[in-house]
Structure formats: C-alpha cells, structure tokens
Coordinates of C-alpha atoms in Angstrom, one line a residue:
X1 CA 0.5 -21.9 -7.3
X2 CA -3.1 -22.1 -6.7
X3 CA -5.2 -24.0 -8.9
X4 CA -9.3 -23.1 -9.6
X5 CA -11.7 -25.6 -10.0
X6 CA -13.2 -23.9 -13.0
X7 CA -11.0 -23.7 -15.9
X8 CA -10.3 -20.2 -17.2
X9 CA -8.3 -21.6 -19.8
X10 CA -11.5 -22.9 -21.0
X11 CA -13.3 -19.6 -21.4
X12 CA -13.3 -17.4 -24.1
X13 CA -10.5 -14.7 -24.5
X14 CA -13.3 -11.9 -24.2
X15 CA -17.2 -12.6 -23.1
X16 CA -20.3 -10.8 -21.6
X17 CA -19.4 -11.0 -17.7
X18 CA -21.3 -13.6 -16.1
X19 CA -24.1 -12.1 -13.4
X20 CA -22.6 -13.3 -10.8
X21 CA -19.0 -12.7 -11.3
X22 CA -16.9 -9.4 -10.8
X23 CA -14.1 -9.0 -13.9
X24 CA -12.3 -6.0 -13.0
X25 CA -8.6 -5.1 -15.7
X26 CA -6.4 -3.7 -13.7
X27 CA -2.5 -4.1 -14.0
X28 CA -1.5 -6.4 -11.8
X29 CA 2.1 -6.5 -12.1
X30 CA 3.3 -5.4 -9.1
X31 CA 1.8 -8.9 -6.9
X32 CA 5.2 -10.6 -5.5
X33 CA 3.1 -13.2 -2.6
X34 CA -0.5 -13.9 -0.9
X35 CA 0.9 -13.9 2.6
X36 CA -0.3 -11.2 5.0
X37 CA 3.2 -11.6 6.5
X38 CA 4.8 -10.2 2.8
X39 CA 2.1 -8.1 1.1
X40 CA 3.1 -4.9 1.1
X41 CA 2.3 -3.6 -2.9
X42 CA -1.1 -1.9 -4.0
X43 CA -3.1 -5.0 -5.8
X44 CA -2.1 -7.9 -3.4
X45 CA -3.1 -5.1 -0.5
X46 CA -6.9 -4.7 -2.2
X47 CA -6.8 -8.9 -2.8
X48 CA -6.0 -9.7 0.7
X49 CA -8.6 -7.2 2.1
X50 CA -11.4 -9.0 0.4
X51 CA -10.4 -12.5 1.5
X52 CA -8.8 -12.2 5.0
X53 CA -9.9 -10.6 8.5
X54 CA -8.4 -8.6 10.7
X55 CA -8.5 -8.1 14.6
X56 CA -9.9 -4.8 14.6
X57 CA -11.2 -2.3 11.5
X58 CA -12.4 1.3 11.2
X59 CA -15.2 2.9 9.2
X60 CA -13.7 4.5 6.0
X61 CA -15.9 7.4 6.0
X62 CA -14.9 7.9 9.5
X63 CA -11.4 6.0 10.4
X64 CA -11.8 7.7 13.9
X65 CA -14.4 4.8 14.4
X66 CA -12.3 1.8 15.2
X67 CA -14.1 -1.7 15.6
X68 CA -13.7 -5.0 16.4
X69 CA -13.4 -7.8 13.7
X70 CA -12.3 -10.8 14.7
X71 CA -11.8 -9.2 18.1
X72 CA -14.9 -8.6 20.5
X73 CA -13.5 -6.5 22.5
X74 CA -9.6 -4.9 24.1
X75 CA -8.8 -3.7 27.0
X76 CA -5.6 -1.7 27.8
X77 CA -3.4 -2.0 31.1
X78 CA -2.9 1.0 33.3
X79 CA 0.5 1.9 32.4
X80 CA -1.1 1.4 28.8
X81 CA 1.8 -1.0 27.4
X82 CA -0.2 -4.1 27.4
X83 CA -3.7 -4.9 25.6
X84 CA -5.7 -8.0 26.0
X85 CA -7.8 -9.1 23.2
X86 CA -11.4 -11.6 23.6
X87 CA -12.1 -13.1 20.6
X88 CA -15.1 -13.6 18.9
X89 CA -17.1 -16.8 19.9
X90 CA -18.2 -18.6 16.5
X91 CA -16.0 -17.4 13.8
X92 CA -14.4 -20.1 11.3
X93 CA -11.8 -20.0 8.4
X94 CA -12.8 -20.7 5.0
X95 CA -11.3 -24.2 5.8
X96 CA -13.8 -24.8 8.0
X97 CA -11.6 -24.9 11.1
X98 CA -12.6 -22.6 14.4
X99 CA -10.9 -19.4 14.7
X100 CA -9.4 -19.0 18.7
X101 CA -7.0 -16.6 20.3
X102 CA -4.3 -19.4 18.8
X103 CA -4.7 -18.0 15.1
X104 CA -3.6 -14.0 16.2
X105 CA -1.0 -15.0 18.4
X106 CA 0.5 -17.4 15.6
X107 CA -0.3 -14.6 12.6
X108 CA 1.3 -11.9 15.0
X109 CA 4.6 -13.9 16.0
X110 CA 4.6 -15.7 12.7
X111 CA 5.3 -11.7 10.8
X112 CA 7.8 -10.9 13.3
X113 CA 9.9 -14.1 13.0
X114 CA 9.7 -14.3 9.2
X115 CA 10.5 -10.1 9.6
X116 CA 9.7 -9.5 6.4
X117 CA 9.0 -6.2 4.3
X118 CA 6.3 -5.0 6.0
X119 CA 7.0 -6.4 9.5
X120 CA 8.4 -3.3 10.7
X121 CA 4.8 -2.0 11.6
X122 CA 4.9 -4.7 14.7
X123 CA 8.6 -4.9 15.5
X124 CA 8.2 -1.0 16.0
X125 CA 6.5 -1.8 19.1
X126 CA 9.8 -3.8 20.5
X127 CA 8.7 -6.9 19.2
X128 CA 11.3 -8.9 17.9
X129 CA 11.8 -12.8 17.1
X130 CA 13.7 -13.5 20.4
X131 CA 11.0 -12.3 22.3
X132 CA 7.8 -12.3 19.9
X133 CA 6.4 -15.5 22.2
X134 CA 6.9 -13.6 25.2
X135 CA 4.8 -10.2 24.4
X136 CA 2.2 -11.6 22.0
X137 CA 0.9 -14.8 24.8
X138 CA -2.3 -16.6 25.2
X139 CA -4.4 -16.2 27.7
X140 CA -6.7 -18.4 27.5
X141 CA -8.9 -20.3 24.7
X142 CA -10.4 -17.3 23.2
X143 CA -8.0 -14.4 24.9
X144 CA -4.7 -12.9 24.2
X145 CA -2.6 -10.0 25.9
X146 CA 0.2 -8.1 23.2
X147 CA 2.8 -6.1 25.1
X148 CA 4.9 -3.2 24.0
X149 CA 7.9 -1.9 25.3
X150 CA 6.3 2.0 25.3
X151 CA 2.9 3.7 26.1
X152 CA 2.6 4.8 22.5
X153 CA 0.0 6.7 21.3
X154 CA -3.8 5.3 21.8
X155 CA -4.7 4.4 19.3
X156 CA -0.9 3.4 17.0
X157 CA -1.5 -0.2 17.6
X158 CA -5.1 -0.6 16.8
X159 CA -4.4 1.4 13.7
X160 CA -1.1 -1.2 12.7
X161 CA -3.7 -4.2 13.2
X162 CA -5.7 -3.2 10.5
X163 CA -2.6 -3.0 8.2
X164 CA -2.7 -6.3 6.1
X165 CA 0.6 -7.7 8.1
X166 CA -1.8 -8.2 11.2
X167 CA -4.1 -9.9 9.1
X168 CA -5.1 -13.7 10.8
X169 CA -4.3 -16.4 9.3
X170 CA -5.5 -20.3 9.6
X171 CA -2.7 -21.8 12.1
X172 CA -3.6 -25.2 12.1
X173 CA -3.7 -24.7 8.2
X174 CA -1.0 -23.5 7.6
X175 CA 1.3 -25.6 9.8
X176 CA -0.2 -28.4 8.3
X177 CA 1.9 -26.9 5.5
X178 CA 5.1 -26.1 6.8
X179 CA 8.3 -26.9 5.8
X180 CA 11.7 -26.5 7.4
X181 CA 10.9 -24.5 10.0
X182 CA 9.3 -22.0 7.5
X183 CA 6.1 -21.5 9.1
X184 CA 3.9 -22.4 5.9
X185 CA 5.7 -19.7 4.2
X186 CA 6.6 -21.1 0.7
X187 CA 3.3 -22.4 0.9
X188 CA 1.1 -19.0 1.9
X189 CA 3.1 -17.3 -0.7
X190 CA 1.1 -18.8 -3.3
X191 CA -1.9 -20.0 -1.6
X192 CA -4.6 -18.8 1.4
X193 CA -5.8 -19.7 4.6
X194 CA -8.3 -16.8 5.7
X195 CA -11.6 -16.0 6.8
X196 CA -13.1 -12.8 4.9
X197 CA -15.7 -12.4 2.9
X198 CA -13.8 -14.1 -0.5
X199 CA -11.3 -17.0 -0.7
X200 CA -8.6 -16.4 -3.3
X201 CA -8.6 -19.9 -5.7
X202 CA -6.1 -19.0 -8.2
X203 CA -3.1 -16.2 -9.0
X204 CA -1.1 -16.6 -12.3
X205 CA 1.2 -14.1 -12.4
X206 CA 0.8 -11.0 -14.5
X207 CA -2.5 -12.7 -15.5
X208 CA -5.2 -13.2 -13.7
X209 CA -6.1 -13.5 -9.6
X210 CA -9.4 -15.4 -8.7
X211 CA -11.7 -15.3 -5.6
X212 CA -14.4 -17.1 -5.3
X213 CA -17.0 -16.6 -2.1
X214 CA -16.3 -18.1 1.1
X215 CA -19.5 -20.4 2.4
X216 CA -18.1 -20.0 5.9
X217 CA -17.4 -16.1 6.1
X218 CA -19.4 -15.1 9.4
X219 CA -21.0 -12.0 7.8
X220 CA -23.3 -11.2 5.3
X221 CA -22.5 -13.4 2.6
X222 CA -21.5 -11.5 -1.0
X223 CA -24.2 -11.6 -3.6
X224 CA -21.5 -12.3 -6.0
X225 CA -20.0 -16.2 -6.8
X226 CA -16.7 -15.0 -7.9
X227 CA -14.6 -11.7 -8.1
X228 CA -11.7 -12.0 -11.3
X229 CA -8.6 -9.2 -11.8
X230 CA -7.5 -9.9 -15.6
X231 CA -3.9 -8.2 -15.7
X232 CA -4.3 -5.6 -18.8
X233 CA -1.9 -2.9 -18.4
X234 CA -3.4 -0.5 -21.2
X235 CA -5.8 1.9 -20.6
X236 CA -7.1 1.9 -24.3
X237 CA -7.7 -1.6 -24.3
X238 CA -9.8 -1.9 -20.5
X239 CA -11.9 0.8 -22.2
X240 CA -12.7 -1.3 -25.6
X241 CA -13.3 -3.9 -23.1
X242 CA -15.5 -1.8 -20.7
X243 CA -17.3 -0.5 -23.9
X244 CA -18.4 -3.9 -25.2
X245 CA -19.5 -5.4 -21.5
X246 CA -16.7 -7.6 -21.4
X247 CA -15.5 -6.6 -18.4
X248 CA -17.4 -4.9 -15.2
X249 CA -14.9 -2.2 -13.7
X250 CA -11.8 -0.7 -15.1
X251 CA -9.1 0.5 -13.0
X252 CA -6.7 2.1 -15.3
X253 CA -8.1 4.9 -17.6
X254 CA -6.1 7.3 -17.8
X255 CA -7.7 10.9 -19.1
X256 CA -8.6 10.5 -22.0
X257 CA -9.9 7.3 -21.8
X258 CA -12.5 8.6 -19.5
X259 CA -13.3 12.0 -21.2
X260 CA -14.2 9.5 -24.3
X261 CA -16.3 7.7 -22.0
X262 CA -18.3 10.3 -20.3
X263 CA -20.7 10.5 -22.5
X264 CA -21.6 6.6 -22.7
X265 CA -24.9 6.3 -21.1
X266 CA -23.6 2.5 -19.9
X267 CA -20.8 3.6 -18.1
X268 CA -20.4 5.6 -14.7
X269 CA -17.2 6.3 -12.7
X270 CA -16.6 6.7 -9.5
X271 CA -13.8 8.9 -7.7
X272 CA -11.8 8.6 -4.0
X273 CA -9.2 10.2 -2.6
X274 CA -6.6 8.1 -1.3
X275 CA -3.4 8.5 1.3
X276 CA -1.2 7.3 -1.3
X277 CA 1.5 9.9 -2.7
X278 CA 3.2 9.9 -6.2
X279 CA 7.3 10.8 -5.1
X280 CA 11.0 10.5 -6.5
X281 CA 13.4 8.6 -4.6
X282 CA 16.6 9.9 -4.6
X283 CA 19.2 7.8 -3.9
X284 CA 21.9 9.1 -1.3
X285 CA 24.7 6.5 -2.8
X286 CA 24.8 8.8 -5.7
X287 CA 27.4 11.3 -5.3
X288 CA 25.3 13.5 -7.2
X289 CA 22.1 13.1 -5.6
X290 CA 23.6 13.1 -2.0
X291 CA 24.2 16.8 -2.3
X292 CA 21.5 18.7 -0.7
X293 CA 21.0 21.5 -3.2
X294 CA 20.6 19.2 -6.2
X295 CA 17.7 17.4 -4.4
X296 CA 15.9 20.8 -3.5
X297 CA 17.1 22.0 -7.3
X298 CA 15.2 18.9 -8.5
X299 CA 12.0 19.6 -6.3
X300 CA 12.0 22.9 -8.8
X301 CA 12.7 21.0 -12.0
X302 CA 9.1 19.5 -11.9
X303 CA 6.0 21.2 -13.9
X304 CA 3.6 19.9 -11.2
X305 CA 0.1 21.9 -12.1
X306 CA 1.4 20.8 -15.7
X307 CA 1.2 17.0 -15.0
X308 CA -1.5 17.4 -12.8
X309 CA -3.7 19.2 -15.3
X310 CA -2.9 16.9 -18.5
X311 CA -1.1 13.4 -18.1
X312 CA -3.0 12.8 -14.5
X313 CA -5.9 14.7 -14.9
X314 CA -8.5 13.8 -12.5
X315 CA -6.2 11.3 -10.9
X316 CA -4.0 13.5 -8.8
X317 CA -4.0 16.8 -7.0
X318 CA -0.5 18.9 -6.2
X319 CA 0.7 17.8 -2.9
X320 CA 4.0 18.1 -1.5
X321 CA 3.9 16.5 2.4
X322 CA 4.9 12.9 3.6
X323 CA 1.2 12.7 4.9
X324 CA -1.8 12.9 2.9
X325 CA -4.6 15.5 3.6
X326 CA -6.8 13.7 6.0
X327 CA -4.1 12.3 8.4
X328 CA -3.5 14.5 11.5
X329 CA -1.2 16.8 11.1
X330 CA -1.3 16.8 7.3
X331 CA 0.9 19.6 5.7
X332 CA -1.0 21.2 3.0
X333 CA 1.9 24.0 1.8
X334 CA 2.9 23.5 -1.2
X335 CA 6.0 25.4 -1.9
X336 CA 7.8 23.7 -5.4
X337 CA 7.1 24.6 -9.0
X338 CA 8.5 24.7 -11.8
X339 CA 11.5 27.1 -11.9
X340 CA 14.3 26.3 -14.4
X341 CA 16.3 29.1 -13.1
X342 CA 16.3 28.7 -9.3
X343 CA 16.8 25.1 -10.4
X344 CA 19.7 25.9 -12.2
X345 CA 21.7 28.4 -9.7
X346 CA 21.3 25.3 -6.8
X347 CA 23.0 23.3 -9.5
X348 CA 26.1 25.8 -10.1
X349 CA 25.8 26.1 -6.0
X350 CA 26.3 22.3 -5.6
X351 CA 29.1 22.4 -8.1
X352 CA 27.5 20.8 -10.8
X353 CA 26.3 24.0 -13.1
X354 CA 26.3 21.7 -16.2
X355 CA 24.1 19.4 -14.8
X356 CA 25.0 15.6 -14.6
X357 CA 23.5 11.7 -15.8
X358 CA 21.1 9.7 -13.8
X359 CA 19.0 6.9 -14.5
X360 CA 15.1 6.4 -12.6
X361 CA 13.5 3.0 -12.8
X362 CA 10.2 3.4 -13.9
X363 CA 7.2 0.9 -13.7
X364 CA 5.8 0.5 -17.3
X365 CA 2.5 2.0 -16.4
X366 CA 1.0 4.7 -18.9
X367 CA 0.6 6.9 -15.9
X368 CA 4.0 6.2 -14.2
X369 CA 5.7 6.3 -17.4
X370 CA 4.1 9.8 -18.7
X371 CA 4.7 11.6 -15.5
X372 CA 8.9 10.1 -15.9
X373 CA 8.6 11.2 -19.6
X374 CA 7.2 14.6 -18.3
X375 CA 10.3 14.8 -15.5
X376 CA 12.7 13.8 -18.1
X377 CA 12.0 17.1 -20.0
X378 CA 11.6 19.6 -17.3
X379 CA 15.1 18.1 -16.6
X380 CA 16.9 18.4 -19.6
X381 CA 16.3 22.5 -19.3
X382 CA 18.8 22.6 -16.6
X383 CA 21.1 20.1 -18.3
X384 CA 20.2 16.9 -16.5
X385 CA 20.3 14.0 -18.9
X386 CA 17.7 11.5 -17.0
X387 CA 17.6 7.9 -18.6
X388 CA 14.5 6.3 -18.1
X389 CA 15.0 2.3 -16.8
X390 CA 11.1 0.3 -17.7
X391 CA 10.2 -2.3 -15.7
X392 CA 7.2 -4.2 -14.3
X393 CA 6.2 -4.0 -10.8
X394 CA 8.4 -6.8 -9.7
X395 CA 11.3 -5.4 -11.7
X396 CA 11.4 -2.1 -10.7
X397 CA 10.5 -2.7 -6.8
X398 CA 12.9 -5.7 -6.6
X399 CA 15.5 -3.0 -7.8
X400 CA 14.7 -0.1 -5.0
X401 CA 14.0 -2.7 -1.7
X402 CA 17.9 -3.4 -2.9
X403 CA 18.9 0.7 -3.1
X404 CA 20.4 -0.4 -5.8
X405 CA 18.9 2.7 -8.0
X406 CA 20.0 6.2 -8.5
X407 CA 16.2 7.3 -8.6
X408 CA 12.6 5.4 -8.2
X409 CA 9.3 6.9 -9.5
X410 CA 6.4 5.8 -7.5
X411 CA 3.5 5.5 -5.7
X412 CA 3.4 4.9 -1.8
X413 CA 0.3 3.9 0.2
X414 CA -0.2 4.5 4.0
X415 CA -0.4 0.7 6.0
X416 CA -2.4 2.0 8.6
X417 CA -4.6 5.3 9.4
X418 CA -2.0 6.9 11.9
X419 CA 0.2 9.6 10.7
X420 CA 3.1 7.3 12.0
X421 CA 2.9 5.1 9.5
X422 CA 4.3 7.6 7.0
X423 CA 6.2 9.1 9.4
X424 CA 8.2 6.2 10.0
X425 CA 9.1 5.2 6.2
X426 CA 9.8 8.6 4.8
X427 CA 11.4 10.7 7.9
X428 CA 12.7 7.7 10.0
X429 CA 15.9 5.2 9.5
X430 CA 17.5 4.1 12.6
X431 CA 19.7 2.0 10.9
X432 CA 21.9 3.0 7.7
X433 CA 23.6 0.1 7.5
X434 CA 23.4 -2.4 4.2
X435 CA 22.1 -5.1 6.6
X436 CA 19.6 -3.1 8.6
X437 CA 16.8 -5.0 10.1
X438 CA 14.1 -2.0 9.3
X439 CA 14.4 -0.8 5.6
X440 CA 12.0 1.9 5.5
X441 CA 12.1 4.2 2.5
X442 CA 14.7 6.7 4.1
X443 CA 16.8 3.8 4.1
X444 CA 16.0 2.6 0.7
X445 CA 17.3 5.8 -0.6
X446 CA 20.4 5.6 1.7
X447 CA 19.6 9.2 3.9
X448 CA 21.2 8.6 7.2
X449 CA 19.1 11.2 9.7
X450 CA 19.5 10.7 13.3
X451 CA 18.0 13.8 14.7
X452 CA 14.9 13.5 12.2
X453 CA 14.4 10.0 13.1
X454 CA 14.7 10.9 17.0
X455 CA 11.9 13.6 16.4
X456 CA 9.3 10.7 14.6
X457 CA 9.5 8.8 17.7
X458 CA 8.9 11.7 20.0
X459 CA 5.5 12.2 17.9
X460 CA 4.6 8.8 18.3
X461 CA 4.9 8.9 22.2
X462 CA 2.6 12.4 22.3
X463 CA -0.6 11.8 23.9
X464 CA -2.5 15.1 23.5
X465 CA -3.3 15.1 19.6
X466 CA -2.9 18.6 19.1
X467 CA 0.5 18.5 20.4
X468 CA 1.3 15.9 18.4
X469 CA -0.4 17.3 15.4
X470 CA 1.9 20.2 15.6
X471 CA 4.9 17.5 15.9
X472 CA 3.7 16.6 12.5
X473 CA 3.2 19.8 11.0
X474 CA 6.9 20.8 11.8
X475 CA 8.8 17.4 10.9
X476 CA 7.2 17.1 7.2
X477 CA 8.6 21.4 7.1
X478 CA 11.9 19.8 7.8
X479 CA 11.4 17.6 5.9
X480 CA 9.9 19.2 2.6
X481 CA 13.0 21.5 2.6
X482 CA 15.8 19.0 3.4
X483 CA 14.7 15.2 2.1
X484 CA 15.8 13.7 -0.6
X485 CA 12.4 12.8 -1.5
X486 CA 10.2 15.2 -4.4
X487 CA 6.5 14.4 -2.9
X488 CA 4.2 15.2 -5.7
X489 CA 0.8 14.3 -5.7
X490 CA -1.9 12.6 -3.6
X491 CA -3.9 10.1 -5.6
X492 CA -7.7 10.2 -6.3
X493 CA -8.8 7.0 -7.4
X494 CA -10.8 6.7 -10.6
X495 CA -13.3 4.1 -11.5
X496 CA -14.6 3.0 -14.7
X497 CA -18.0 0.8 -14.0
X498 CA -20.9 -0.7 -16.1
X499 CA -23.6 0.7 -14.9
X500 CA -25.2 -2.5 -14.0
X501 CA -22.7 -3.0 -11.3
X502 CA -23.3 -1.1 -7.4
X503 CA -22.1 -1.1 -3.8
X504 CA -18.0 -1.1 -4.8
X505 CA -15.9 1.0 -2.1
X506 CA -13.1 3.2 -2.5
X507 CA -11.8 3.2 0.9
X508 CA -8.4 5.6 2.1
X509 CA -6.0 2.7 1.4
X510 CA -5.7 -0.3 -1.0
X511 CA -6.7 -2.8 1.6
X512 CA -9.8 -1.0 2.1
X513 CA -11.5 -1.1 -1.7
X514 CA -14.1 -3.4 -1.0
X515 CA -16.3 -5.6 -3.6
X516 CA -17.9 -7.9 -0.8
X517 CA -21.5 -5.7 -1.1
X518 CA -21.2 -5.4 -5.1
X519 CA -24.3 -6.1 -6.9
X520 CA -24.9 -6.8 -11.1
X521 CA -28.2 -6.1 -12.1
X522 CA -30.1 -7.3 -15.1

C-alpha cells in the first residue's frame, strides 16, 4: 500500500480545507488497483486521469479534436494498418527518469500480456501476448510503429489510447519492481509510476486516496499542493460537510440534498452529461431470464419518467440505446415504459404467467439502491418477487466479472470516444465460453450472439461515417428489442462546490474530470 509523507491520521476527523488542498467525499468503494493495465471502474478511472499521461488526448468540448500528449506526432501507413509514433523530446516521470519510445511500447505490451479486464480495447486490434513484441516495436530512441491486423476505422485506435489502459507508465520504474515475471504488477496495483499533472501518495481502501502535485509534470504546474477523495458514501453527510466548509466538492447529492442546498449563497453546482448509462444485466444462465419475452416483459416493468423525475432527479435523463447521445450513431428512441399489462401477457407468453424469483446485486449507493428499490416494486405488479443482494463496489462487481448473478444494477462508462467501445461490450461476445479470453458484458450476462457480434465488427471496419453511423443506428434497434440488457438512463453528473473553489472539469468520461486547473480563493 502506498504510504504519504504527511500523516492523515494526524489530522482532525473534520476541519476547514486547507488553501491549497482539494477534499472532494465521494464514495469510493468501487477502487480494486492503481494500474492503468486493471482500472477499469468509475473512481480509479478519474484518479488515474489526474496523475498519468497518455499518448494522445482530445478536447472534451470537442472530442473530434484529437492531440498529442506524450506523442508529438503519428503517422499512418498506406494500407493504414500500421502507425508510427515520435515522442515528445523532454518529458520526465514523476520519478524523475526520462520518458522515451521504451515507456509506450513497455505500457502497451505490458496490458496485453497481463490481459487483464480492460485489455480487450488493445487485443481487439489482433494484439495478443504471443505476438504483442512483434506489432508494438521500437524504432528508434524516441519512435515507435503499433501494427494491427485490419484497416480499422481512422480514428478507433487513437480513440482506445486515450482509454486509461493505454495510459504510460515508468518502465525502468516499474521493473525495478518486478517480481516473478509479473511485470511490476503486485507492485503497480497499489502504487504509481506516471507523469501527469498529480502523483497519487496514498490509497487506503474504502477511505481515502491522496495526490499530491508532481514537481516534474511538463505542463503547467497545478496551483493546488494536494487533491484528497475521503470515501463517504451518504449523501446527507457530504452535504453537512459541504455546509460547514469541511470539505470543497461533493460528489454524491442526491436530490434532495441539492434542492436543500440551492439556496446557500456558499455553495454552487455544476452539471455534465456523461456517456455512462444506468442498465440491468440479465443473466442468460437463468432459465428464467434466458427467455426472450421475459427480458422485453422486464424492459416494461420499469416506471422510467418515474425514477427519473424523483429518486434521480437531475442526475439522469430516459435513455434506452447502448450509445450515449453524443456518440455517432447514438439511438435516441425510446420505446419502454411502464406497462404492467403488456408486461404481464409476455410473462403468460414465456410460460411463466405467475411470475418467478430472482435476486439483483446491488451496490449500496443511495442512488443505485433507490432505483433497485423502485424496480423491485414495479416488479412485484406482475408477480416477480425480486430480492435485492447489497454490496460495495468490490462485492457486487467481483460477483458480475464472474456471471455468477442472476441480475446486476449498474452503471457503465464508455473507455474511449468511439461508438465501438460500447459497441463491443454490450452487442459483441465472440467467445461464450466460461474461459473466454474477452469477457465483455454480453458475456458477463452469458448471451451467446454470433450474427450480432459479426455486425459490430462490420461497423468498426466502415470508413465513410455516415455509413457507419447508420451501422449503429440499426444494431442498438436490434439490439433494444432483443438484448437482455434494460438500458435506462444516461448520467448527468452533478456537482456540489464551495464557491471558493473554480476551473474543475466535467469531461464525457470518468478519466476525463479534471482538477489539475482548480483554484481556492480566499
């Protein structure tokens, strides 16, 4: 575990927030690891973005305009398979050591060979661990080529870069740490060897994560000494807190928290919409749940506008599509509501007409738990008994990467700005199999689709966007009628903030909330 140099055991339980420290409450449950190569959960995602690089980034007012980082410039070869990289003259890690073409190659190979979670944005590209040294090569002290096995879309891999598994990492750091051939990985779980604007000194678990500025980060340096999450899962107590000044930002109100606040003339919030999507995994191993008009009778056994309009008010709007609004090819239909009825007469249709038991782990979140609470009602109309399983992040995710639920509640978050990256979790699974080496969350919830999974690659290999919009549009149709996922909502992010504090950033995606320009004034 990391270990600060200033002692937090020291400090009070509760005091006024320093000037030049950041104390944000946020629940912070759900972090498993600190290495690029793992992260793939909402707060480790925002953590790594502050305190890590990546090769290339995009404007998040305009993720069209893509830029380099760490890279100066890319190149792409004719038959537009291979890309060669120059890096950066100049840059260093927070270590102090010099960052060369060595430190991408090793973070690249190093995520496919330890293949896990979210290494399935690289190996999609035919990289695998036999032949990871072979497409991702140095060319020289500052240069690297990364081939793929396709011509895929322009723009695919610069967007999968950005994703937090392409962050780059300190080689010569973190092979100093190795350990049975494990590539620094027990190590990086708990510790950090990057080169963004923030070093992360200390994670306790379900406690508190620390960053403190990094002397050697090659941009503008942050105004701010330190950044600190405090793990406070209530939304009552981060507004007592946020009330009294004790803390700066709170990222958990729920509704009406933040009506009570509006009128507080020391607090302001601020609002983004995000690509993440609130859905219900259905699990295919069920033999209730694998039959296709229970999953579409479920899709009507929700009170959407209901939930929308009181538990996640503010938080959410209706949406009912794989991709978020603002991906190409984005469906905005919205066909489900609640209708006990219909729900009902797909029941009798699928054999079941008194309706059945089924259990749905649930992160212990107010927000989570409320909508489940709210789904658990709506159920019971059309006799489904729905046992709610609580959990913490760990818990409940642990749990689903397994498929060993019947249903999961929760909250997915694009990795990358291309509508492939949803694409390829919800409406591809090329492998069904227990031991499949891509686990996507078609394959979490066990639904074996062939033809569906054939059409998602066809879209990624569509040059004209248009065309490949229209791809889009007609797989998430598919999709929306036949899945057995109920897509809900698409998350607008909600900020509680002193007003003494500017310059956060709610960007699309998790990795993308940026603190590194945030100011305190007197």
């Amino acid at each position: 575990m990391l270990s600060a140099s200033f002692g937090m055991a020291s400090m009070p339980a509760w005091a006024a927030t320093p000037q030049d420290t950041l104390i944000q409450a946020w629940q912070i449950d759900d972090v498993i690891s600190l290495d690029p190569a793992e992260v793939f959960e909402f707060t480790a995602s925002e953590v790594l973005g502050n305190s890590y690089q990546p090769l290339v980034g995009y404007d998040v007012n305009d993720v069209s305009d893509i830029f380099g980082v760490i890279a100066e410039s890319w190149e792409v070869s004719e038959d537009g398979k291979t890309f060669t990289f120059t890096i950066k003259p100049d840059l260093k890690f927070a270590s102090g050591n010099p960052i060369t073409a060595a430190d991408p190659v090793f973070s690249l190979q190093r995520a496919v060979k330890l293949d896990k979670s979210p290494a399935f944005i690289l190996t999609q590209f035919g990289l695998t661990a036999e032949n990871v040294e072979q497409m991702v090569r140095q060319t020289g002290d500052m240069t690297f080529e990364l081939e793929m096995d396709k011509a895929y879309a322009p723009t695919l891999l610069l967007y999968c870069l950005t994703a937090t598994v392409g962050f780059v990492v300190d080689k010569e750091l973190v092979m100093s740490h190795a350990a049975n051939d494990d590539l620094g990985y027990e190590w990086l779980k708990t510790n950090y060897a990057g080169s963004g604007p923030f070093t992360i000194r200390d994670w306790r678990a379900n406690e508190v994560i620390v960053l403190e500025r990094n002397e050697n980060y090659s941009g503008d340096a942050p105004e701010l000494a330190r950044a600190i999450y405090r793990h406070i899962p209530e939304g009552s107590t981060q507004r007592l807190l946020l009330e009294q000044g004790d803390i700066d930002i709170a990222r958990n109100l729920g509704p009406e928290e933040i009506k009570a606040l509006q009128d507080n003339e020391d607090i302001k919030f601020e609002s983004g919409i995000k690509g993440s999507v609130y859905y219900l995994g259905l699990n295919q191993k069920n033999e209730f749940l694998a039959k296709p008009q229970v999953a579409e009778a479920l899709k009507y056994l929700v009170d959407y506008s209901a939930i929308a309009e009181t538990i996640m008010d503010g938080k959410v709007k209706v949406h009912q599509a794989f991709l978020p609004e603002g991906f190409l090819g984005a469906l905005n239909d919205s066909p489900y509501a609640l209708d006990v009825e219909k729900a009902k007469a797909l029941l009798a249709e699928a054999g079941v007409p008194d309706g059945f038991s089924v259990t749905m782990d649930t992160r212990n979140t107010p927000e989570i738990t409320g909508m489940a609470e709210a789904i658990q009602q709506t159920w019971a109309q059309a006799g489904i008994d729905l046992e709610i399983i609580p959990g913490d992040g760990q818990q409940t995710l642990t749990k689903y990467r397994a498929r060993a639920h019947d249903i999961y509640i929760g909250r997915w978050g694009p990795d990358y700005q291309d509508p492939h990256t949803n694409a390829d979790t919800f409406a591809r699974n090329p492998d069904n199999s227990d031991d499949a080496a891509a686990k996507p969350l078609a394959w979490r919830n066990a639904w074996d689709i062939p033809e569906m999974t054939a059409k998602a690659d066809a879209a990624v290999l569509e040059k004209d966007t248009a065309a490949r919009a229209d791809l889009y549009l007609d797989l998430q149709t598919e999709h929306q009628q036949t899945s057995p996922f109920v897509i809900m909502f698409q998350e607008i992010e909600v900020l509680g903030e002193r007003t003494s504090v500017d310059g956060f950033i709610i960007g699309p995606s998790f990795n993308d909330n940026s603190f590194r320009k945030v100011s305190k004034s007197e």
